[in-house]
CSV table of N, CA and C in Angstrom, one decimal:
chain,number,residue,atom,x,y,z
A,1,ALA,N,163.5,264.3,196.3
A,1,ALA,CA,163.7,264.0,197.7
A,1,ALA,C,164.4,265.2,198.4
A,2,ALA,N,165.3,265.9,197.6
A,2,ALA,CA,166.0,267.0,198.2
A,2,ALA,C,165.1,268.2,198.6
A,3,LEU,N,163.9,268.2,198.0
A,3,LEU,CA,163.0,269.3,198.3
A,3,LEU,C,162.3,269.1,199.6
A,4,LYS,N,162.3,267.9,200.2
A,4,LYS,CA,161.5,267.6,201.4
A,4,LYS,C,162.4,267.5,202.6
A,5,VAL,N,163.6,267.7,202.5
A,5,VAL,CA,164.5,267.4,203.6
A,5,VAL,C,165.1,268.6,204.4
A,6,PHE,N,164.3,269.7,204.3
A,6,PHE,CA,164.8,270.9,205.0
A,6,PHE,C,165.0,270.7,206.5
A,7,ALA,N,164.0,270.2,207.2
A,7,ALA,CA,164.1,270.1,208.7
A,7,ALA,C,165.2,269.2,209.1
A,8,PRO,N,165.4,268.0,208.6
A,8,PRO,CA,166.5,267.2,209.1
A,8,PRO,C,167.9,267.8,208.8
A,9,ILE,N,168.0,268.4,207.7
A,9,ILE,CA,169.3,269.1,207.4
A,9,ILE,C,169.5,270.3,208.3
A,10,TYR,N,168.5,271.0,208.6
A,10,TYR,CA,168.6,272.2,209.5
A,10,TYR,C,169.0,271.8,210.9
A,11,VAL,N,168.3,270.7,211.4
A,11,VAL,CA,168.5,270.3,212.7
A,11,VAL,C,169.8,269.6,212.9
A,12,LEU,N,170.2,268.7,212.0
A,12,LEU,CA,171.4,267.8,212.2
A,12,LEU,C,172.7,268.5,211.7
A,13,THR,N,172.7,269.1,210.6
A,13,THR,CA,174.0,269.6,210.0
A,13,THR,C,174.1,271.0,209.7
A,14,ARG,N,173.0,271.7,209.6
A,14,ARG,CA,172.9,273.1,209.2
A,14,ARG,C,173.7,273.3,207.9
A,15,GLY,N,173.6,272.4,207.0
A,15,GLY,CA,174.2,272.5,205.6
A,15,GLY,C,175.6,272.1,205.5
A,16,GLY,N,176.3,271.7,206.6
A,16,GLY,CA,177.7,271.5,206.6
A,16,GLY,C,178.0,270.0,206.5
A,17,PRO,N,179.3,269.6,206.5
A,17,PRO,CA,180.4,270.5,206.5
A,17,PRO,C,180.7,271.0,205.0
A,18,GLU,N,181.2,272.2,204.9
A,18,GLU,CA,181.5,272.8,203.6
A,18,GLU,C,180.3,272.7,202.7
A,19,SER,N,179.1,272.9,203.1
A,19,SER,CA,177.9,273.0,202.3
A,19,SER,C,177.6,271.6,201.6
A,20,SER,N,178.1,270.5,202.1
A,20,SER,CA,177.9,269.2,201.5
A,20,SER,C,176.5,268.7,201.5
A,21,THR,N,175.7,269.3,202.5
A,21,THR,CA,174.3,268.9,202.5
A,21,THR,C,173.3,270.0,202.2
A,22,LEU,N,173.8,271.0,201.5
A,22,LEU,CA,173.0,272.2,201.1
A,22,LEU,C,172.0,271.8,200.0
A,23,VAL,N,170.8,271.9,200.3
A,23,VAL,CA,169.7,271.7,199.3
A,23,VAL,C,169.0,273.0,199.0
A,24,PRO,N,168.3,273.1,197.9
A,24,PRO,CA,167.7,274.4,197.5
A,24,PRO,C,166.9,275.1,198.6
A,25,SER,N,166.0,274.4,199.3
A,25,SER,CA,165.2,275.0,200.3
A,25,SER,C,166.1,275.6,201.5
A,26,TYR,N,167.1,274.9,201.9
A,26,TYR,CA,168.0,275.4,202.9
A,26,TYR,C,168.8,276.5,202.4
A,27,TYR,N,169.2,276.5,201.2
A,27,TYR,CA,170.0,277.6,200.6
A,27,TYR,C,169.1,278.9,200.6
A,28,SER,N,167.9,278.8,200.2
A,28,SER,CA,167.0,279.9,200.3
A,28,SER,C,166.9,280.5,201.7
A,29,PHE,N,166.6,279.6,202.7
A,29,PHE,CA,166.5,279.9,204.1
A,29,PHE,C,167.8,280.6,204.6
A,30,LEU,N,168.9,280.1,204.2
A,30,LEU,CA,170.2,280.6,204.6
A,30,LEU,C,170.4,282.0,204.1
A,31,ASN,N,170.1,282.2,202.9
A,31,ASN,CA,170.3,283.6,202.3
A,31,ASN,C,169.3,284.6,202.9
A,32,PHE,N,168.1,284.1,203.1
A,32,PHE,CA,167.0,285.0,203.6
A,32,PHE,C,167.3,285.4,205.1
A,33,PHE,N,167.6,284.5,205.9
A,33,PHE,CA,167.7,284.8,207.4
A,33,PHE,C,169.1,285.0,207.8
A,34,ASP,N,170.0,284.0,207.6
A,34,ASP,CA,171.3,284.1,208.1
A,34,ASP,C,172.2,285.2,207.5
A,35,LYS,N,172.1,285.3,206.2
A,35,LYS,CA,172.9,286.3,205.5
A,35,LYS,C,172.2,287.6,205.2
A,36,SER,N,170.9,287.7,205.6
A,36,SER,CA,170.1,288.9,205.5
A,36,SER,C,170.0,289.4,204.1
A,37,LYS,N,170.1,288.5,203.1
A,37,LYS,CA,169.8,288.8,201.7
A,37,LYS,C,168.4,288.4,201.4
A,38,VAL,N,167.5,289.3,201.9
A,38,VAL,CA,166.0,289.0,201.8
A,38,VAL,C,165.6,288.8,200.4
A,39,GLY,N,166.0,289.7,199.5
A,39,GLY,CA,165.5,289.7,198.1
A,39,GLY,C,166.0,288.5,197.4
A,40,TYR,N,167.3,288.2,197.6
A,40,TYR,CA,167.9,287.0,197.0
A,40,TYR,C,167.3,285.7,197.5
A,41,GLY,N,167.1,285.6,198.8
A,41,GLY,CA,166.5,284.4,199.4
A,41,GLY,C,165.1,284.2,198.8
A,42,ALA,N,164.3,285.3,198.7
A,42,ALA,CA,162.9,285.2,198.2
A,42,ALA,C,163.0,284.9,196.7
A,43,ALA,N,163.9,285.4,196.0
A,43,ALA,CA,164.0,285.0,194.6
A,43,ALA,C,164.3,283.5,194.4
A,44,VAL,N,165.2,283.0,195.2
A,44,VAL,CA,165.6,281.6,195.2
A,44,VAL,C,164.3,280.7,195.5
A,45,ALA,N,163.6,281.1,196.5
A,45,ALA,CA,162.4,280.4,196.9
A,45,ALA,C,161.3,280.5,195.8
A,46,THR,N,161.2,281.6,195.1
A,46,THR,CA,160.2,281.8,194.0
A,46,THR,C,160.6,280.9,192.8
A,47,VAL,N,161.9,280.9,192.4
A,47,VAL,CA,162.3,280.1,191.3
A,47,VAL,C,162.1,278.6,191.7
A,48,LEU,N,162.4,278.2,192.9
A,48,LEU,CA,162.2,276.8,193.3
A,48,LEU,C,160.8,276.4,193.2
A,49,THR,N,159.9,277.3,193.6
A,49,THR,CA,158.5,277.1,193.5
A,49,THR,C,158.0,276.9,192.1
A,50,LEU,N,158.5,277.8,191.2
A,50,LEU,CA,158.2,277.7,189.8
A,50,LEU,C,158.7,276.4,189.2
A,51,VAL,N,159.9,276.0,189.5
A,51,VAL,CA,160.4,274.7,189.0
A,51,VAL,C,159.5,273.5,189.5
A,52,ILE,N,159.2,273.5,190.8
A,52,ILE,CA,158.3,272.5,191.3
A,52,ILE,C,157.0,272.4,190.6
A,53,VAL,N,156.4,273.6,190.3
A,53,VAL,CA,155.1,273.6,189.6
A,53,VAL,C,155.2,273.1,188.2
A,54,ALA,N,156.3,273.5,187.5
A,54,ALA,CA,156.5,273.1,186.1
A,54,ALA,C,156.7,271.6,186.1
A,55,VAL,N,157.5,271.0,187.0
A,55,VAL,CA,157.7,269.6,187.0
A,55,VAL,C,156.4,268.8,187.3
A,56,ALA,N,155.6,269.4,188.2
A,56,ALA,CA,154.3,268.7,188.5
A,56,ALA,C,153.4,268.8,187.3
A,57,LEU,N,153.4,269.9,186.6
A,57,LEU,CA,152.5,270.0,185.4
A,57,LEU,C,152.9,269.0,184.3
A,58,VAL,N,154.2,268.9,184.1
A,58,VAL,CA,154.7,267.9,183.1
A,58,VAL,C,154.3,266.5,183.5
A,59,ILE,N,154.5,266.1,184.8
A,59,ILE,CA,154.1,264.8,185.2
A,59,ILE,C,152.6,264.6,185.0
A,60,GLN,N,151.8,265.6,185.4
A,60,GLN,CA,150.3,265.4,185.2
A,60,GLN,C,150.0,265.2,183.7
A,61,LEU,N,150.6,266.0,182.8
A,61,LEU,CA,150.4,265.8,181.4
A,61,LEU,C,150.8,264.5,180.9
A,62,LEU,N,151.9,264.0,181.3
A,62,LEU,CA,152.4,262.7,180.9
A,62,LEU,C,151.4,261.6,181.4
A,63,GLN,N,151.0,261.7,182.6
A,63,GLN,CA,150.0,260.7,183.2
A,63,GLN,C,148.7,260.7,182.4
A,64,ALA,N,148.2,261.9,182.1
A,64,ALA,CA,147.0,262.0,181.3
A,64,ALA,C,147.1,261.4,180.0
A,65,ARG,N,148.2,261.6,179.3
A,65,ARG,CA,148.5,261.1,178.0
A,65,ARG,C,148.6,259.6,178.1
A,66,SER,N,149.2,259.0,179.1
A,66,SER,CA,149.3,257.6,179.3
A,66,SER,C,148.0,257.0,179.5
A,67,GLU,N,147.1,257.6,180.3
A,67,GLU,CA,145.8,257.1,180.6
A,67,GLU,C,144.9,257.1,179.3
A,68,ARG,N,145.0,258.2,178.5
A,68,ARG,CA,144.3,258.2,177.2
A,68,ARG,C,144.7,257.1,176.3
A,69,ARG,N,146.0,256.8,176.2
A,69,ARG,CA,146.5,255.7,175.4
A,69,ARG,C,146.0,254.4,175.9
A,70,GLU,N,146.0,254.2,177.2
A,70,GLU,CA,145.5,252.9,177.7
A,70,GLU,C,144.0,252.7,177.4
A,71,GLU,N,143.2,253.8,177.5
A,71,GLU,CA,141.8,253.7,177.1
A,71,GLU,C,141.6,253.4,175.7
A,72,GLU,N,142.4,254.0,174.8
A,72,GLU,CA,142.3,253.7,173.4
A,72,GLU,C,142.8,252.4,173.0
A,73,GLY,N,143.6,251.8,173.8
A,73,GLY,CA,144.2,250.4,173.5
A,73,GLY,C,145.4,250.4,172.7
A,74,VAL,N,146.1,251.5,172.7
A,74,VAL,CA,147.4,251.6,171.9
A,74,VAL,C,148.5,251.2,172.7
């Protein structure tokens, strides 16, 4: 859920107070644009993307395994 809430956090709170609503996507944006740490912001976004892809692959593998077991009747 925290990966999909960039727009509401940006519009309503801008990550505050005291970074209490800071999520990974907003953290990347903040470093890239506001702090002008372009390399760091891009690295955060890249790592976030890799984590999302890895989690999605694990979920797909688990679903495929579950479907195979259901077909086999186990």
